[in-house]
Structures are given as structure tokens and as C-alpha cells.
């Protein structure tokens, strides 16, 4: 099963600071979604690096979901974790 990796992990990976994500990529264990693609790409200033990263992202499995269904699912996960005492710093995460 592929895993959805948060933007902060991608940023660390492209800065050479995340060996675990590199291993997951080598094992074809990673997928990506539109929001994470946007967050990763919008932070890249250098055009050459942008196109290099975009090419790597284009090779990944894309997870797409109906926005309403995804929002309801995310709200349920957030509520479940909050009831267990976990604090999620941003609702999008």
C-alpha cells in the first residue's frame, strides 16, 4: 500500500535531509495529492530545481478524491485524534 507523505517531509527530502522518504520512493511506496504538489512546487524559487522536482512528482501515483468527501473524511480523522488527546496544529495537516 502506498503512503501519502506530508509536505514537510518532501521539503526535507529535496533538501537532502530525509533518507526514509528516499527509501520509500525506491520501494514505490509513495503517492501524492494535488494540495501537496502545490505546496511543494510553490516553495521552489529556482526554475531549474522547479522543473526537476515537478518531473519527479509527475512520476508518482496521484491520489484524487471528491473535495467534499475528502473534507468530511479529514474532519472525522481530526475529531477522532482530538478525542484521543492529539493536537493537530493546522486543520489542513
PDB file of C-alpha atoms in Angstrom:
ATOM      1  CA  UNK A   1       0.000   0.000   0.000  1.00  0.00           C
ATOM      2  CA  UNK A   2       1.291   3.453  -0.905  1.00  0.00           C
ATOM      3  CA  UNK A   3       1.528   6.218   1.672  1.00  0.00           C
ATOM      4  CA  UNK A   4       0.682   9.889   1.377  1.00  0.00           C
ATOM      5  CA  UNK A   5       3.655  11.905   2.632  1.00  0.00           C
ATOM      6  CA  UNK A   6       3.172  15.394   4.115  1.00  0.00           C
ATOM      7  CA  UNK A   7       4.721  18.491   2.540  1.00  0.00           C
ATOM      8  CA  UNK A   8       7.263  18.990   5.333  1.00  0.00           C
ATOM      9  CA  UNK A   9       8.760  15.573   4.593  1.00  0.00           C
ATOM     10  CA  UNK A  10       9.002  16.429   0.887  1.00  0.00           C
ATOM     11  CA  UNK A  11      10.776  19.695   1.674  1.00  0.00           C
ATOM     12  CA  UNK A  12      13.264  17.828   3.882  1.00  0.00           C
ATOM     13  CA  UNK A  13      13.756  15.223   1.148  1.00  0.00           C
ATOM     14  CA  UNK A  14      14.512  17.764  -1.581  1.00  0.00           C
ATOM     15  CA  UNK A  15      16.949  19.477   0.789  1.00  0.00           C
ATOM     16  CA  UNK A  16      18.734  16.145   1.260  1.00  0.00           C
ATOM     17  CA  UNK A  17      17.588  15.700   4.864  1.00  0.00           C
ATOM     18  CA  UNK A  18      15.218  12.710   4.666  1.00  0.00           C
ATOM     19  CA  UNK A  19      16.688   9.300   3.884  1.00  0.00           C
ATOM     20  CA  UNK A  20      13.498   7.473   4.888  1.00  0.00           C
ATOM     21  CA  UNK A  21      11.442   9.092   2.127  1.00  0.00           C
ATOM     22  CA  UNK A  22      14.184   8.267  -0.359  1.00  0.00           C
ATOM     23  CA  UNK A  23      13.937   4.597   0.633  1.00  0.00           C
ATOM     24  CA  UNK A  24      10.137   4.710   0.357  1.00  0.00           C
ATOM     25  CA  UNK A  25      10.445   6.172  -3.150  1.00  0.00           C
ATOM     26  CA  UNK A  26      12.885   3.454  -4.171  1.00  0.00           C
ATOM     27  CA  UNK A  27      10.387   0.858  -2.931  1.00  0.00           C
ATOM     28  CA  UNK A  28       7.495   2.532  -4.808  1.00  0.00           C
ATOM     29  CA  UNK A  29       5.612   3.150  -1.535  1.00  0.00           C
ATOM     30  CA  UNK A  30       4.683   6.816  -2.045  1.00  0.00           C
ATOM     31  CA  UNK A  31       1.694   8.614  -3.543  1.00  0.00           C
ATOM     32  CA  UNK A  32       0.912  12.323  -3.721  1.00  0.00           C
ATOM     33  CA  UNK A  33      -2.167  14.537  -3.865  1.00  0.00           C
ATOM     34  CA  UNK A  34      -2.873  17.910  -5.518  1.00  0.00           C
ATOM     35  CA  UNK A  35      -2.556  20.009  -2.343  1.00  0.00           C
ATOM     36  CA  UNK A  36       0.876  18.601  -1.544  1.00  0.00           C
ATOM     37  CA  UNK A  37       2.006  19.094  -5.149  1.00  0.00           C
ATOM     38  CA  UNK A  38       1.005  22.759  -4.914  1.00  0.00           C
ATOM     39  CA  UNK A  39       2.670  23.291  -1.534  1.00  0.00           C
ATOM     40  CA  UNK A  40       5.933  21.683  -2.645  1.00  0.00           C
ATOM     41  CA  UNK A  41       6.168  23.406  -6.026  1.00  0.00           C
ATOM     42  CA  UNK A  42       5.153  26.882  -4.876  1.00  0.00           C
ATOM     43  CA  UNK A  43       8.071  26.955  -2.468  1.00  0.00           C
ATOM     44  CA  UNK A  44      10.721  26.430  -5.155  1.00  0.00           C
ATOM     45  CA  UNK A  45      12.272  29.690  -6.353  1.00  0.00           C
ATOM     46  CA  UNK A  46      14.864  28.343  -8.798  1.00  0.00           C
ATOM     47  CA  UNK A  47      13.332  27.472 -12.201  1.00  0.00           C
ATOM     48  CA  UNK A  48      15.710  24.581 -12.883  1.00  0.00           C
ATOM     49  CA  UNK A  49      15.006  23.000  -9.496  1.00  0.00           C
ATOM     50  CA  UNK A  50      11.261  23.558 -10.025  1.00  0.00           C
ATOM     51  CA  UNK A  51      11.233  21.567 -13.270  1.00  0.00           C
ATOM     52  CA  UNK A  52      13.442  18.851 -11.769  1.00  0.00           C
ATOM     53  CA  UNK A  53      11.110  18.400  -8.783  1.00  0.00           C
ATOM     54  CA  UNK A  54       7.994  18.611 -10.979  1.00  0.00           C
ATOM     55  CA  UNK A  55       9.330  15.808 -13.172  1.00  0.00           C
ATOM     56  CA  UNK A  56       9.910  13.617 -10.127  1.00  0.00           C
ATOM     57  CA  UNK A  57       6.438  14.385  -8.789  1.00  0.00           C
ATOM     58  CA  UNK A  58       4.836  13.622 -12.166  1.00  0.00           C
ATOM     59  CA  UNK A  59       6.136  10.054 -11.875  1.00  0.00           C
ATOM     60  CA  UNK A  60       4.237   9.392  -8.626  1.00  0.00           C
ATOM     61  CA  UNK A  61       0.784   7.909  -8.205  1.00  0.00           C
ATOM     62  CA  UNK A  62      -1.744  10.714  -7.829  1.00  0.00           C
ATOM     63  CA  UNK A  63      -4.454  10.388  -5.195  1.00  0.00           C
ATOM     64  CA  UNK A  64      -7.557  12.314  -6.143  1.00  0.00           C
ATOM     65  CA  UNK A  65     -10.787  12.479  -4.201  1.00  0.00           C
ATOM     66  CA  UNK A  66     -14.032  14.362  -4.352  1.00  0.00           C
ATOM     67  CA  UNK A  67     -13.340  17.527  -2.293  1.00  0.00           C
ATOM     68  CA  UNK A  68     -16.484  17.211  -0.178  1.00  0.00           C
ATOM     69  CA  UNK A  69     -15.890  13.548   0.589  1.00  0.00           C
ATOM     70  CA  UNK A  70     -12.225  14.253   1.387  1.00  0.00           C
ATOM     71  CA  UNK A  71     -13.160  17.178   3.655  1.00  0.00           C
ATOM     72  CA  UNK A  72     -15.660  15.107   5.614  1.00  0.00           C
ATOM     73  CA  UNK A  73     -13.142  12.283   5.968  1.00  0.00           C
ATOM     74  CA  UNK A  74     -10.447  14.709   7.120  1.00  0.00           C
ATOM     75  CA  UNK A  75     -12.824  16.249   9.659  1.00  0.00           C
ATOM     76  CA  UNK A  76     -13.608  12.796  11.042  1.00  0.00           C
ATOM     77  CA  UNK A  77      -9.909  11.936  11.377  1.00  0.00           C
ATOM     78  CA  UNK A  78      -9.238  15.294  13.070  1.00  0.00           C
ATOM     79  CA  UNK A  79     -12.102  14.807  15.538  1.00  0.00           C
ATOM     80  CA  UNK A  80     -11.061  11.222  16.289  1.00  0.00           C
ATOM     81  CA  UNK A  81      -7.482  12.253  17.060  1.00  0.00           C
ATOM     82  CA  UNK A  82      -8.604  15.220  19.149  1.00  0.00           C
ATOM     83  CA  UNK A  83     -10.777  12.940  21.280  1.00  0.00           C
ATOM     84  CA  UNK A  84      -7.686  10.817  21.897  1.00  0.00           C
ATOM     85  CA  UNK A  85      -5.751  13.878  23.038  1.00  0.00           C
ATOM     86  CA  UNK A  86      -3.700  14.577  19.919  1.00  0.00           C
ATOM     87  CA  UNK A  87      -3.464  18.191  18.834  1.00  0.00           C
ATOM     88  CA  UNK A  88      -3.062  18.828  15.127  1.00  0.00           C
ATOM     89  CA  UNK A  89      -1.523  22.254  14.655  1.00  0.00           C
ATOM     90  CA  UNK A  90      -3.244  23.028  11.356  1.00  0.00           C
ATOM     91  CA  UNK A  91      -6.552  21.612  10.144  1.00  0.00           C
ATOM     92  CA  UNK A  92      -5.087  21.027   6.661  1.00  0.00           C
ATOM     93  CA  UNK A  93      -2.448  18.721   8.098  1.00  0.00           C
TER      94      UNK A  93
END
